[in-house]
Short mmCIF file of C-alpha atoms and ligand atoms in Angstrom, two decimals:
data_model
loop_
_atom_site.label_atom_id
_atom_site.label_comp_id
_atom_site.label_asym_id
_atom_site.label_seq_id
_atom_site.Cartn_x
_atom_site.Cartn_y
_atom_site.Cartn_z
CA MET A 8 -78.49 13.96 -33.35
CA ILE A 9 -79.30 15.98 -36.60
CA GLU A 10 -80.14 19.61 -36.82
CA VAL A 11 -81.32 21.22 -39.93
CA GLU A 12 -81.26 24.83 -39.85
CA ASP A 13 -82.72 27.31 -42.34
CA ILE A 14 -81.73 25.46 -45.45
CA HIS A 15 -82.56 26.81 -48.95
CA SER A 16 -82.59 24.37 -51.95
CA HIS A 17 -83.16 24.69 -55.75
CA TYR A 18 -83.51 22.58 -58.65
CA GLY A 19 -82.04 24.84 -61.34
CA LYS A 20 -83.71 28.16 -61.18
CA SER A 21 -86.76 26.97 -59.35
CA HIS A 22 -86.44 27.85 -55.48
CA ILE A 23 -88.19 24.92 -53.55
CA LEU A 24 -87.09 25.08 -49.92
CA HIS A 25 -87.28 28.55 -48.29
CA GLY A 26 -85.59 28.22 -45.00
CA VAL A 27 -86.62 24.83 -43.75
CA SER A 28 -85.48 23.83 -40.11
CA LEU A 29 -86.10 20.78 -38.15
CA GLU A 30 -84.18 18.54 -35.64
CA LEU A 31 -84.21 15.07 -34.37
CA LYS A 32 -82.95 13.61 -31.02
CA GLU A 33 -81.42 10.34 -30.94
CA GLY A 34 -83.83 7.28 -30.91
CA GLU A 35 -86.80 9.38 -32.03
CA LEU A 36 -89.09 8.68 -35.05
CA VAL A 37 -90.37 11.76 -36.56
CA CYS A 38 -92.87 12.21 -39.27
CA LEU A 39 -92.61 14.78 -41.83
CA LEU A 40 -96.12 15.37 -43.15
CA GLY A 41 -97.63 17.85 -45.91
CA ARG A 42 -99.36 18.02 -49.38
CA ASN A 43 -97.71 16.72 -52.65
CA GLY A 44 -95.27 18.95 -53.87
CA VAL A 45 -94.32 21.04 -50.92
CA GLY A 46 -90.80 19.92 -50.64
CA LYS A 47 -90.60 16.96 -48.36
CA SER A 48 -88.60 14.77 -50.52
CA THR A 49 -86.38 17.69 -51.42
CA THR A 50 -85.77 18.16 -47.71
CA LEU A 51 -84.57 14.55 -47.37
CA LYS A 52 -82.42 14.83 -50.68
CA SER A 53 -80.84 17.99 -49.22
CA ILE A 54 -79.76 15.92 -45.83
CA MET A 55 -78.29 13.27 -47.90
CA GLY A 56 -76.41 15.47 -50.24
CA MET A 57 -78.13 14.56 -53.12
CA VAL A 58 -79.46 18.24 -53.63
CA ARG A 59 -76.97 20.63 -52.34
CA PRO A 60 -78.53 23.53 -50.30
CA THR A 61 -77.41 26.98 -51.29
CA GLN A 62 -77.76 28.32 -47.80
CA GLY A 63 -78.35 27.09 -44.17
CA SER A 64 -76.54 24.08 -42.46
CA ILE A 65 -77.11 20.63 -41.49
CA ARG A 66 -75.38 19.21 -38.60
CA PHE A 67 -75.15 15.46 -38.03
CA ASP A 68 -73.53 14.43 -34.63
CA GLY A 69 -72.10 17.77 -34.68
CA LYS A 70 -70.41 17.51 -38.26
CA GLU A 71 -71.61 19.84 -41.03
CA LEU A 72 -73.31 17.90 -43.91
CA VAL A 73 -73.71 20.69 -46.44
CA GLY A 74 -71.05 20.40 -49.16
CA SER A 75 -70.44 16.57 -48.72
CA GLN A 76 -71.25 14.05 -51.27
CA PRO A 77 -74.15 11.41 -50.59
CA TYR A 78 -71.44 8.69 -50.12
CA GLN A 79 -69.76 10.68 -47.64
CA ILE A 80 -72.96 11.34 -45.76
CA ALA A 81 -73.83 7.83 -46.06
CA ARG A 82 -70.56 6.68 -44.42
CA LEU A 83 -71.30 8.91 -41.54
CA GLY A 84 -74.35 6.77 -40.86
CA VAL A 85 -77.14 8.24 -42.51
CA GLY A 86 -79.21 5.84 -44.43
CA TYR A 87 -81.52 7.00 -47.27
CA VAL A 88 -84.91 5.07 -48.53
CA PRO A 89 -85.98 6.78 -51.60
CA GLU A 90 -89.54 7.13 -52.74
CA ASP A 91 -90.55 5.08 -55.59
CA ARG A 92 -88.66 2.39 -54.28
CA ARG A 93 -85.55 2.46 -56.52
CA ILE A 94 -84.13 -0.95 -56.01
CA PHE A 95 -81.56 -2.24 -58.55
CA LYS A 96 -83.77 -3.99 -61.02
CA SER A 97 -81.06 -6.18 -62.81
CA LEU A 98 -79.60 -7.34 -59.50
CA THR A 99 -81.04 -10.40 -57.67
CA VAL A 100 -82.51 -9.66 -54.04
CA HIS A 101 -79.36 -10.93 -52.48
CA GLU A 102 -77.16 -8.70 -54.49
CA ASN A 103 -79.46 -5.66 -53.66
CA LEU A 104 -78.92 -6.39 -49.83
CA MET A 105 -75.14 -6.92 -50.61
CA MET A 106 -75.17 -3.18 -52.18
CA GLY A 107 -76.22 -1.97 -48.59
CA VAL A 108 -73.31 -3.38 -46.73
CA GLN A 109 -70.51 -0.54 -46.06
CA LYS A 110 -66.86 -1.57 -45.78
CA THR A 111 -65.66 1.46 -44.02
CA LYS A 112 -65.78 1.28 -40.22
CA ARG A 113 -67.32 3.95 -38.44
CA GLY A 114 -65.49 4.08 -35.13
CA GLY A 115 -67.24 3.17 -31.90
CA ALA A 116 -70.71 2.87 -31.08
CA SER A 117 -72.15 1.40 -34.36
CA GLU A 118 -71.50 -2.36 -34.07
CA ARG A 119 -73.05 -4.40 -36.80
CA VAL A 120 -76.57 -4.73 -35.46
CA TRP A 121 -77.95 -5.85 -38.88
CA THR A 122 -76.71 -8.71 -40.64
CA ILE A 123 -77.71 -10.59 -43.57
CA ASP A 124 -79.22 -13.53 -41.36
CA LYS A 125 -81.12 -10.92 -39.26
CA ILE A 126 -82.53 -9.33 -42.14
CA TYR A 127 -83.65 -12.58 -43.59
CA GLY A 128 -85.13 -13.72 -40.18
CA LEU A 129 -87.20 -10.36 -40.22
CA PHE A 130 -88.34 -10.50 -44.00
CA PRO A 131 -88.78 -14.40 -44.84
CA ASN A 132 -90.10 -13.24 -48.10
CA LEU A 133 -86.78 -11.77 -49.07
CA ARG A 134 -85.03 -14.99 -48.06
CA GLU A 135 -87.44 -17.19 -50.43
CA ARG A 136 -86.74 -14.61 -53.18
CA ARG A 137 -83.17 -14.10 -52.66
CA GLY A 138 -82.20 -15.28 -56.19
CA ASN A 139 -84.80 -13.45 -57.88
CA LYS A 140 -84.28 -10.40 -59.79
CA GLY A 141 -85.44 -7.22 -58.23
CA SER A 142 -87.73 -6.37 -60.97
CA HIS A 143 -89.75 -9.72 -60.24
CA LEU A 144 -90.85 -8.28 -56.60
CA SER A 145 -94.05 -6.95 -55.67
CA GLY A 146 -94.62 -3.31 -54.65
CA GLY A 147 -94.57 -4.42 -51.08
CA GLU A 148 -91.55 -6.75 -51.40
CA GLN A 149 -89.71 -4.11 -53.27
CA GLN A 150 -90.46 -1.70 -50.35
CA MET A 151 -89.20 -4.07 -47.90
CA LEU A 152 -86.03 -4.56 -49.71
CA THR A 153 -85.02 -0.76 -50.07
CA VAL A 154 -85.65 -0.73 -46.31
CA ALA A 155 -83.60 -3.70 -45.61
CA ARG A 156 -80.76 -2.68 -48.17
CA THR A 157 -80.35 0.50 -46.10
CA LEU A 158 -80.41 -1.43 -42.98
CA MET A 159 -77.39 -3.48 -44.07
CA GLY A 160 -75.27 -0.26 -43.88
CA ASN A 161 -76.32 -0.07 -39.99
CA PRO A 162 -77.10 3.53 -40.19
CA LYS A 163 -77.66 5.70 -37.07
CA LEU A 164 -80.21 7.75 -38.91
CA ILE A 165 -82.71 6.76 -41.54
CA LEU A 166 -84.48 8.93 -43.92
CA ILE A 167 -87.34 7.25 -45.35
CA ASP A 168 -89.57 8.78 -48.11
CA GLU A 169 -93.27 7.72 -48.16
CA PRO A 170 -92.78 4.05 -47.33
CA THR A 171 -96.59 3.10 -47.69
CA GLU A 172 -97.20 4.94 -50.91
CA GLY A 173 -99.22 2.54 -53.42
CA LEU A 174 -99.54 -0.35 -50.96
CA ALA A 175 -102.37 -2.42 -49.95
CA PRO A 176 -103.61 -1.77 -46.45
CA LEU A 177 -102.59 -5.10 -45.23
CA ILE A 178 -99.06 -4.38 -46.59
CA VAL A 179 -99.04 -0.99 -45.10
CA LYS A 180 -99.53 -2.52 -41.61
CA ASP A 181 -96.55 -4.95 -42.43
CA VAL A 182 -94.34 -1.93 -43.32
CA LEU A 183 -95.45 -0.02 -40.03
CA GLU A 184 -94.39 -3.03 -38.01
CA MET A 185 -91.16 -3.30 -39.69
CA LEU A 186 -90.68 0.31 -39.04
CA ALA A 187 -91.42 0.03 -35.22
CA THR A 188 -88.75 -2.97 -35.03
CA VAL A 189 -85.96 -0.81 -36.83
CA ARG A 190 -86.80 1.92 -34.27
CA LYS A 191 -86.61 -0.58 -31.43
CA SER A 192 -83.04 -1.54 -32.59
CA GLY A 193 -81.91 2.06 -31.78
CA VAL A 194 -82.03 3.63 -35.12
CA THR A 195 -83.39 7.23 -35.17
CA VAL A 196 -86.01 7.64 -38.00
CA LEU A 197 -87.21 10.62 -39.92
CA MET A 198 -90.23 9.55 -42.09
CA VAL A 199 -91.96 11.46 -44.91
CA GLU A 200 -95.48 10.27 -45.05
CA GLN A 201 -98.87 11.48 -46.85
CA ASN A 202 -100.86 8.82 -45.03
CA PHE A 203 -101.74 10.67 -41.88
CA LYS A 204 -103.49 7.58 -40.30
CA ALA A 205 -100.46 5.45 -40.77
CA ALA A 206 -98.22 8.16 -39.38
CA ILE A 207 -99.92 8.67 -36.33
CA LYS A 208 -99.61 5.06 -35.10
CA VAL A 209 -95.75 5.02 -35.08
CA ALA A 210 -94.37 8.70 -34.77
CA ASP A 211 -93.34 10.49 -31.67
CA ARG A 212 -93.37 13.93 -33.03
CA PHE A 213 -94.57 15.57 -36.21
CA TYR A 214 -93.61 18.34 -38.73
CA ILE A 215 -95.93 19.52 -41.30
CA MET A 216 -94.53 21.60 -44.43
CA GLY A 217 -96.41 24.16 -46.55
CA LYS A 218 -94.88 25.55 -49.73
CA GLY A 219 -91.06 25.06 -48.96
CA GLN A 220 -91.59 25.93 -44.98
CA MET A 221 -92.20 24.22 -41.85
CA VAL A 222 -95.72 25.37 -40.66
CA PHE A 223 -95.94 23.08 -37.66
CA ALA A 224 -93.84 21.09 -35.29
CA GLY A 225 -95.14 19.04 -32.12
CA ASP A 226 -96.40 15.80 -30.61
CA MET A 227 -99.52 14.07 -31.33
CA ALA A 228 -101.63 15.93 -28.84
CA ALA A 229 -100.48 19.11 -30.34
CA LEU A 230 -101.22 18.03 -33.86
CA LEU A 231 -104.81 16.94 -32.60
CA ALA A 232 -105.38 20.27 -31.18
CA ALA A 233 -104.16 22.23 -34.19
CA GLU A 234 -107.31 21.73 -36.32
CA ASP A 235 -106.85 24.67 -38.71
CA VAL A 236 -103.08 23.48 -39.51
CA ARG A 237 -104.31 20.11 -40.30
CA LYS A 238 -107.26 21.39 -42.35
CA ASN A 239 -104.96 23.72 -44.16
CA TYR A 240 -102.04 21.79 -45.03
CA LEU A 241 -102.85 18.12 -44.94
CA GLU A 242 -105.02 16.16 -47.40
CA VAL A 243 -108.18 15.25 -46.10
CA MET B 23 -69.69 -19.77 -102.72
CA SER B 24 -66.15 -21.15 -101.58
CA GLU B 25 -65.58 -17.64 -100.08
CA VAL B 26 -68.38 -17.97 -97.56
CA PRO B 27 -66.15 -19.41 -94.58
CA VAL B 28 -63.26 -16.86 -95.30
CA PHE B 29 -65.87 -13.98 -95.13
CA PHE B 30 -67.43 -15.65 -92.18
CA LEU B 31 -63.98 -15.46 -90.31
CA HIS B 32 -63.25 -11.84 -91.67
CA GLY B 33 -66.83 -11.00 -90.08
CA LEU B 34 -65.76 -12.63 -86.79
CA ALA B 35 -62.54 -10.39 -86.79
CA TYR B 36 -64.16 -7.18 -87.52
CA ALA B 37 -66.80 -8.09 -84.71
CA GLY B 38 -63.86 -8.48 -82.32
CA LEU B 39 -62.67 -5.19 -83.16
CA LEU B 40 -66.27 -3.67 -82.78
CA PHE B 41 -66.66 -5.44 -79.65
CA LEU B 42 -63.55 -4.08 -78.04
CA VAL B 43 -64.36 -0.38 -79.17
CA SER B 44 -68.12 -0.66 -78.36
CA ALA B 45 -67.81 -2.39 -74.85
CA GLY B 46 -66.29 0.62 -73.46
CA LEU B 47 -68.75 3.10 -75.04
CA THR B 48 -71.64 1.14 -73.92
CA LEU B 49 -70.37 0.66 -70.30
CA VAL B 50 -69.83 4.58 -70.18
CA PHE B 51 -73.14 5.35 -71.53
CA GLY B 52 -75.23 3.06 -69.39
CA MET B 53 -73.42 3.97 -66.24
CA MET B 54 -72.69 7.93 -66.68
CA ASN B 55 -75.35 8.61 -69.50
CA VAL B 56 -72.64 10.26 -71.46
CA LEU B 57 -72.27 9.27 -75.03
CA ASN B 58 -68.63 9.58 -75.54
CA PHE B 59 -67.86 11.17 -79.09
CA ALA B 60 -64.14 11.03 -78.06
CA HIS B 61 -64.24 7.21 -77.71
CA ALA B 62 -63.13 6.58 -81.20
CA ALA B 63 -60.61 9.42 -81.11
CA MET B 64 -58.96 7.47 -78.27
CA TYR B 65 -59.10 4.22 -80.31
CA MET B 66 -57.22 6.24 -83.09
CA LEU B 67 -54.89 7.71 -80.33
CA GLY B 68 -54.10 3.99 -79.37
CA ALA B 69 -53.39 3.19 -82.98
CA TYR B 70 -51.00 6.08 -83.39
CA PHE B 71 -49.10 5.50 -80.17
CA SER B 72 -48.79 1.82 -81.15
CA PHE B 73 -47.51 2.87 -84.56
CA THR B 74 -44.71 5.00 -83.14
CA LEU B 75 -43.73 2.58 -80.24
CA LEU B 76 -43.74 -0.33 -82.74
CA ARG B 77 -41.30 1.60 -85.00
CA ALA B 78 -39.12 2.29 -81.91
CA THR B 79 -38.99 -0.77 -80.46
CA GLY B 80 -40.28 -3.47 -82.90
CA GLN B 81 -42.21 -5.18 -79.85
CA PHE B 82 -45.99 -5.49 -80.78
CA TRP B 83 -46.62 -7.29 -77.21
CA LEU B 84 -45.28 -4.21 -75.82
CA CYS B 85 -47.55 -2.08 -77.72
CA LEU B 86 -50.43 -4.18 -76.39
CA LEU B 87 -49.53 -3.45 -72.96
CA VAL B 88 -48.21 0.10 -72.84
CA CYS B 89 -50.78 1.80 -75.18
CA PRO B 90 -53.76 0.92 -73.20
CA LEU B 91 -52.04 2.05 -70.19
CA PHE B 92 -51.40 5.40 -71.75
CA LEU B 93 -55.21 5.77 -72.84
CA PHE B 94 -56.27 4.73 -69.28
CA ILE B 95 -54.37 7.67 -67.91
CA ILE B 96 -55.82 10.18 -70.65
CA GLY B 97 -59.09 8.73 -69.95
CA ALA B 98 -58.93 9.32 -66.18
CA LEU B 99 -57.68 12.88 -66.60
CA VAL B 100 -60.30 13.61 -69.16
CA GLU B 101 -63.08 12.31 -66.92
CA ARG B 102 -61.73 13.83 -63.82
CA PHE B 103 -60.96 17.57 -64.87
CA LEU B 104 -63.08 18.00 -67.78
CA LEU B 105 -65.99 15.87 -67.84
CA ARG B 106 -66.91 16.15 -64.17
CA ARG B 107 -66.72 19.85 -64.41
CA VAL B 108 -69.16 19.99 -67.07
CA HIS B 109 -71.36 17.30 -65.48
CA THR B 110 -73.62 19.69 -63.45
CA TYR B 111 -74.59 21.68 -66.65
CA GLY B 112 -76.28 18.79 -68.11
CA HIS B 113 -75.72 16.09 -71.35
CA LEU B 114 -75.55 18.52 -74.04
CA HIS B 115 -72.51 20.01 -72.51
CA GLU B 116 -71.12 16.77 -71.88
CA LEU B 117 -71.71 15.65 -75.35
CA LEU B 118 -70.34 19.06 -76.80
CA LEU B 119 -67.20 18.52 -74.69
CA THR B 120 -66.51 14.93 -75.85
CA PHE B 121 -67.30 16.11 -79.66
CA GLY B 122 -64.49 18.85 -79.06
CA LEU B 123 -61.89 16.54 -77.65
CA ALA B 124 -62.55 14.22 -80.68
CA TYR B 125 -61.69 17.07 -82.89
CA ILE B 126 -58.89 18.34 -81.12
CA MET B 127 -57.47 14.67 -81.08
CA THR B 128 -58.04 14.18 -84.71
CA GLU B 129 -56.23 17.36 -85.61
CA LEU B 130 -53.45 16.85 -83.19
CA VAL B 131 -52.77 13.33 -84.93
CA LYS B 132 -52.89 15.07 -88.44
CA LEU B 133 -50.04 17.66 -87.09
CA ILE B 134 -47.97 15.12 -85.59
CA TRP B 135 -48.28 12.11 -87.86
CA GLY B 136 -49.57 13.62 -90.99
CA ASN B 137 -52.85 13.24 -92.79
CA PHE B 138 -52.21 9.99 -94.63
CA PRO B 139 -52.59 6.26 -93.98
CA LEU B 140 -49.46 4.77 -92.20
CA ALA B 141 -48.89 0.88 -92.70
CA VAL B 142 -48.22 -1.14 -89.79
CA ASN B 143 -46.49 -4.44 -90.22
CA ILE B 144 -45.99 -6.90 -87.65
CA GLY B 145 -43.67 -9.72 -88.37
CA GLY B 146 -43.16 -12.67 -86.27
CA PHE B 147 -46.04 -15.25 -85.35
CA LEU B 148 -48.82 -12.90 -85.67
CA GLY B 149 -47.85 -11.95 -89.27
CA GLN B 150 -48.03 -15.56 -90.59
CA THR B 151 -50.96 -17.50 -92.13
CA VAL B 152 -52.35 -20.95 -90.91
CA GLU B 153 -53.93 -23.50 -93.08
CA PHE B 154 -57.11 -25.21 -91.76
CA PHE B 155 -60.26 -26.86 -93.41
CA GLY B 156 -58.13 -26.51 -96.79
CA MET B 157 -57.98 -22.70 -96.57
CA ILE B 158 -55.18 -20.40 -95.91
CA TYR B 159 -56.02 -17.90 -93.17
CA PRO B 160 -54.03 -14.93 -91.52
CA ILE B 161 -53.46 -15.70 -87.92
CA TYR B 162 -53.74 -12.07 -86.99
CA ARG B 163 -57.33 -11.97 -87.64
CA ILE B 164 -57.77 -15.11 -85.51
CA PHE B 165 -55.79 -13.19 -82.83
CA ILE B 166 -58.24 -10.26 -83.09
CA PHE B 167 -60.96 -12.42 -82.41
CA GLY B 168 -59.24 -14.14 -79.57
CA CYS B 169 -58.55 -10.83 -77.76
CA ALA B 170 -61.97 -9.76 -78.10
CA VAL B 171 -63.14 -13.38 -76.60
CA ILE B 172 -60.57 -12.98 -73.57
CA VAL B 173 -61.61 -9.23 -72.86
CA GLY B 174 -65.18 -10.14 -72.97
CA LEU B 175 -64.91 -13.17 -70.68
CA SER B 176 -62.99 -11.08 -68.40
CA MET B 177 -65.25 -8.23 -68.10
CA ALA B 178 -68.22 -10.81 -67.58
CA ALA B 179 -66.28 -12.58 -64.82
CA ILE B 180 -65.56 -9.14 -63.10
CA LEU B 181 -69.43 -8.03 -63.69
CA TYR B 182 -71.11 -11.22 -62.49
CA LYS B 183 -68.54 -12.73 -59.98
CA THR B 184 -67.07 -9.82 -57.97
CA ARG B 185 -68.18 -7.37 -55.59
CA LEU B 186 -66.99 -4.77 -57.72
CA GLY B 187 -69.31 -6.14 -60.32
CA ILE B 188 -72.22 -5.83 -58.17
CA ILE B 189 -71.35 -2.35 -57.57
CA LEU B 190 -70.91 -1.44 -61.41
CA ARG B 191 -74.10 -3.26 -62.58
CA ALA B 192 -76.09 -1.37 -59.61
CA ALA B 193 -74.57 1.77 -61.10
CA VAL B 194 -75.86 1.21 -64.38
CA ASN B 195 -79.30 0.94 -63.09
CA ASP B 196 -79.19 3.93 -60.66
CA SER B 197 -75.78 5.38 -59.91
CA GLU B 198 -77.41 8.20 -57.64
CA MET B 199 -78.64 5.34 -55.32
CA VAL B 200 -75.39 3.78 -55.32
CA ASN B 201 -73.81 7.12 -54.06
CA ALA B 202 -76.53 7.33 -51.47
CA LEU B 203 -75.56 3.94 -50.14
CA GLY B 204 -72.07 4.89 -49.35
CA PHE B 205 -70.19 4.08 -52.46
CA ASP B 206 -67.51 6.61 -53.93
CA VAL B 207 -69.29 6.91 -57.29
CA PRO B 208 -67.32 9.74 -58.66
CA LEU B 209 -64.21 7.50 -58.36
CA VAL B 210 -66.05 4.71 -60.06
CA PHE B 211 -66.97 6.83 -63.00
CA THR B 212 -63.35 7.84 -63.19
CA GLY B 213 -62.36 4.21 -63.22
CA VAL B 214 -64.92 3.15 -65.69
CA PHE B 215 -64.27 6.09 -68.03
CA ALA B 216 -60.44 5.21 -67.92
CA PHE B 217 -61.23 1.55 -68.51
CA GLY B 218 -63.08 2.19 -71.54
CA ALA B 219 -60.47 4.56 -73.02
CA ALA B 220 -57.79 1.78 -72.32
CA LEU B 221 -60.12 -0.57 -74.12
CA SER B 222 -60.66 1.49 -77.05
CA GLY B 223 -56.75 2.03 -76.98
CA LEU B 224 -56.17 -1.67 -77.11
CA ALA B 225 -58.66 -1.82 -79.95
CA GLY B 226 -56.56 0.93 -81.74
CA VAL B 227 -53.54 -1.18 -81.31
CA ILE B 228 -55.15 -4.25 -82.73
CA ALA B 229 -56.91 -2.18 -85.69
CA GLY B 230 -53.36 -0.83 -86.86
CA PRO B 231 -52.12 -3.76 -88.67
CA LEU B 232 -55.71 -4.70 -90.00
CA LEU B 233 -56.99 -1.52 -91.19
CA THR B 234 -53.83 0.87 -91.57
CA THR B 235 -53.38 3.82 -89.17
CA TYR B 236 -55.18 7.02 -90.50
CA PRO B 237 -56.77 10.06 -89.20
CA GLY B 238 -60.24 9.16 -90.61
CA MET B 239 -60.22 5.59 -88.54
CA ALA B 240 -61.83 7.15 -85.80
CA HIS B 241 -64.68 8.36 -87.72
CA GLU B 242 -65.06 5.33 -89.55
CA ILE B 243 -65.32 3.10 -86.60
CA LEU B 244 -67.45 5.46 -84.44
CA ILE B 245 -70.61 4.85 -86.78
CA ASP B 246 -70.54 1.06 -86.49
CA ALA B 247 -69.83 1.31 -82.95
CA PHE B 248 -72.76 3.63 -82.36
CA VAL B 249 -74.94 1.13 -84.16
CA VAL B 250 -73.67 -1.64 -81.96
CA ILE B 251 -74.59 -0.14 -78.97
CA VAL B 252 -77.94 0.91 -80.08
CA VAL B 253 -78.79 -2.32 -81.44
CA GLY B 254 -77.46 -4.22 -78.47
CA GLY B 255 -79.10 -1.86 -76.10
CA PHE B 256 -77.50 1.01 -74.32
CA GLY B 257 -75.30 -0.21 -71.30
CA SER B 258 -75.86 -3.89 -72.02
CA LEU B 259 -72.55 -5.74 -72.28
CA GLY B 260 -74.28 -8.95 -73.69
CA GLY B 261 -76.16 -6.69 -76.15
CA ALA B 262 -72.62 -5.35 -77.31
CA VAL B 263 -71.44 -8.90 -77.95
CA VAL B 264 -74.43 -9.87 -80.01
CA ALA B 265 -74.65 -6.88 -81.90
CA SER B 266 -70.94 -6.82 -82.58
CA LEU B 267 -71.24 -10.26 -84.14
CA LEU B 268 -74.30 -9.33 -86.15
CA ILE B 269 -72.71 -6.10 -87.51
CA GLY B 270 -69.31 -7.50 -88.02
CA GLU B 271 -70.94 -10.28 -90.24
CA LEU B 272 -73.51 -8.00 -92.08
CA GLN B 273 -70.36 -5.63 -93.07
CA SER B 274 -68.36 -8.40 -94.16
CA PHE B 275 -70.98 -10.26 -96.15
CA GLY B 276 -72.30 -6.96 -97.20
CA VAL B 277 -68.90 -6.34 -99.15
CA LEU B 278 -69.09 -9.77 -100.62
CA LEU B 279 -72.97 -9.69 -101.92
CA PHE B 280 -73.65 -5.94 -102.29
CA PRO B 281 -70.48 -4.02 -101.94
CA LYS B 282 -72.24 -0.71 -102.66
CA LEU B 283 -74.92 -1.23 -100.08
CA SER B 284 -73.07 -2.60 -97.15
CA LEU B 285 -73.36 0.69 -95.02
CA ALA B 286 -76.82 0.73 -95.86
CA LEU B 287 -77.50 -2.73 -94.54
CA VAL B 288 -76.04 -1.76 -91.17
CA TYR B 289 -78.64 1.30 -90.93
CA LEU B 290 -81.29 -0.94 -92.21
CA LEU B 291 -80.62 -3.34 -89.28
CA MET B 292 -80.67 -0.74 -86.84
CA ALA B 293 -83.88 0.47 -88.00
CA ALA B 294 -85.40 -2.85 -87.95
CA VAL B 295 -84.33 -3.42 -84.42
CA LEU B 296 -85.55 0.08 -83.47
CA ILE B 297 -88.97 -0.37 -84.83
CA ILE B 298 -89.32 -3.91 -83.06
CA LYS B 299 -87.58 -3.22 -79.78
CA PRO B 300 -86.92 0.48 -79.24
CA SER B 301 -84.50 -0.02 -76.20
CA GLY B 302 -82.18 -2.44 -78.21
CA LEU B 303 -82.06 -6.28 -78.26
CA PHE B 304 -80.78 -6.30 -74.63
CA GLY B 305 -81.83 -2.96 -73.47
CA GLU B 306 -83.80 -2.49 -70.31
CA LYS B 307 -87.17 -0.63 -70.91
CA GLN B 308 -86.95 2.74 -69.59
N1 LIG C 6 -85.55 16.67 -60.20
C1 LIG C 6 -86.30 17.82 -60.11
N2 LIG C 6 -86.31 18.91 -60.87
C2 LIG C 6 -87.20 19.91 -60.93
N3 LIG C 6 -88.13 20.17 -60.08
C3 LIG C 6 -88.30 19.20 -59.17
C4 LIG C 6 -87.54 18.15 -59.13
N4 LIG C 6 -87.93 17.19 -58.00
C5 LIG C 6 -89.02 17.86 -57.44
N5 LIG C 6 -89.27 19.11 -58.06
C6 LIG C 6 -90.26 20.12 -57.77
O1 LIG C 6 -89.80 20.41 -56.35
C7 LIG C 6 -91.18 20.65 -55.67
C8 LIG C 6 -90.92 19.85 -54.46
O2 LIG C 6 -90.99 18.57 -54.83
P1 LIG C 6 -90.60 17.27 -53.67
O3 LIG C 6 -89.73 17.77 -52.72
O4 LIG C 6 -90.67 16.09 -54.37
O5 LIG C 6 -92.13 17.28 -53.07
P2 LIG C 6 -92.99 16.32 -52.01
O6 LIG C 6 -91.99 15.26 -51.76
O7 LIG C 6 -93.36 17.14 -50.73
O8 LIG C 6 -94.09 15.93 -52.69
C9 LIG C 6 -92.23 20.31 -56.56
O9 LIG C 6 -92.91 21.47 -57.14
C10 LIG C 6 -91.65 19.49 -57.71
O10 LIG C 6 -92.31 19.82 -58.80
MG1 LIG C 7 -92.00 13.41 -52.30
#
């Protein structure tokens, strides 16, 4: 479904990604792990076109994404859930969700799986607070809202950056359940996560990043076996 | 103090003009983070275009329609072919570009129309006076305020009652995220910038008969318009309304009460607001 091949990305003069590659098959939930500052968010932003890779290629359903604008990539069926939430603070919950709806029809398979009623069914909290300003929500509700907003666009692939960061353990459980539901609806998910324990419950496969490069790829058994990689590249 | 009602109305008229200029400025700044120094120069262009068109046709209503359209096109071209190109180099370059544009526009105006004031006389209904509450007042100043009210209400209706409005308000919050959700933000930017230019053009057409048309008019209004968007809060339309009224009245009564100090009063108000609420009256904390 998506193949990222040897991409290099920069912020101004600082070279952040030094040849990152990864690959997801349709329907997978893959987790990208790694310490703070190694370039996980930059990898997602590069896929989304928010940072333009200077080298390498990203193919989504066979189409090259490098060089496209974020809105063009979104219209192809890639959804992005940023870290630190980034809901529209001066819009109501309902308006935030409306911002997720895409008018342009993608031909073929992607029917409207996610509708506003379905979202409100899955997130009763959001229905209750539909008239509230985004800035009045709790951290957990904001996280639900960013995910729900992206789902409204019925993406085929979701890139989600640290969905459990800064949330209380009970809410973390809710968020993970929601991700499992999303995944069951047929959406492919690439998730960045610092929380190893949370990740291991939901992911099919794992990538681990060191400074600007992949240092591990494999499933749970492989990850559990690779003790030195865990020691060197993950927070304890 | 029998002048008080008259100066109050004068204040409203100037507030209307200020709002028309600052609404576009604050919207562009809120969304694109570009402080457009050329904005007031476009207002001046509107006034000069209108001067020429009015002399050729004698139709003020036509000027009100055509000149903003002209400025819309100029604004769209400036955004699409100049501003967008320097965007990647950061705010300083954008600032320098708009600064340069303002300079070029002012010099061009001096070359074409000359470096002296041009009086614009509109006859007809708008040129007359009306009598109410025992005072005689020019209809034109009431007309200015009416224009501002109509523009303000239309903008509010678009921003708060339409899908486009949701997109625009979201883009003020976080335009990169709006882009990532599948909206053609570069096109939205071009549209907003062009719309802001059209509004300033409209303000220029309206200002001509009120203030006369001269090359310094851009600079003159720019200072007040900047104060309006700082006091009102960058990017806030409601803030622009309130701050325009404040500055308009302050200027008007300043001239009445402390003729030497009226400009200083404006800066004092700005300083006071910035001390109490640095993000402006209606600005969001950042
Ligand atoms: N907008 C930016 N401008 C400059 N440097 C940045 C920017 N965003 C991130 N960086 C730097 O890029 C590196 C990778 O950041 P990031 O991709 O956010 O890491 P991670 O998500 O793995 O914590 C860090 O060193 C960070 O300081
Ligand atoms: Mg990150």
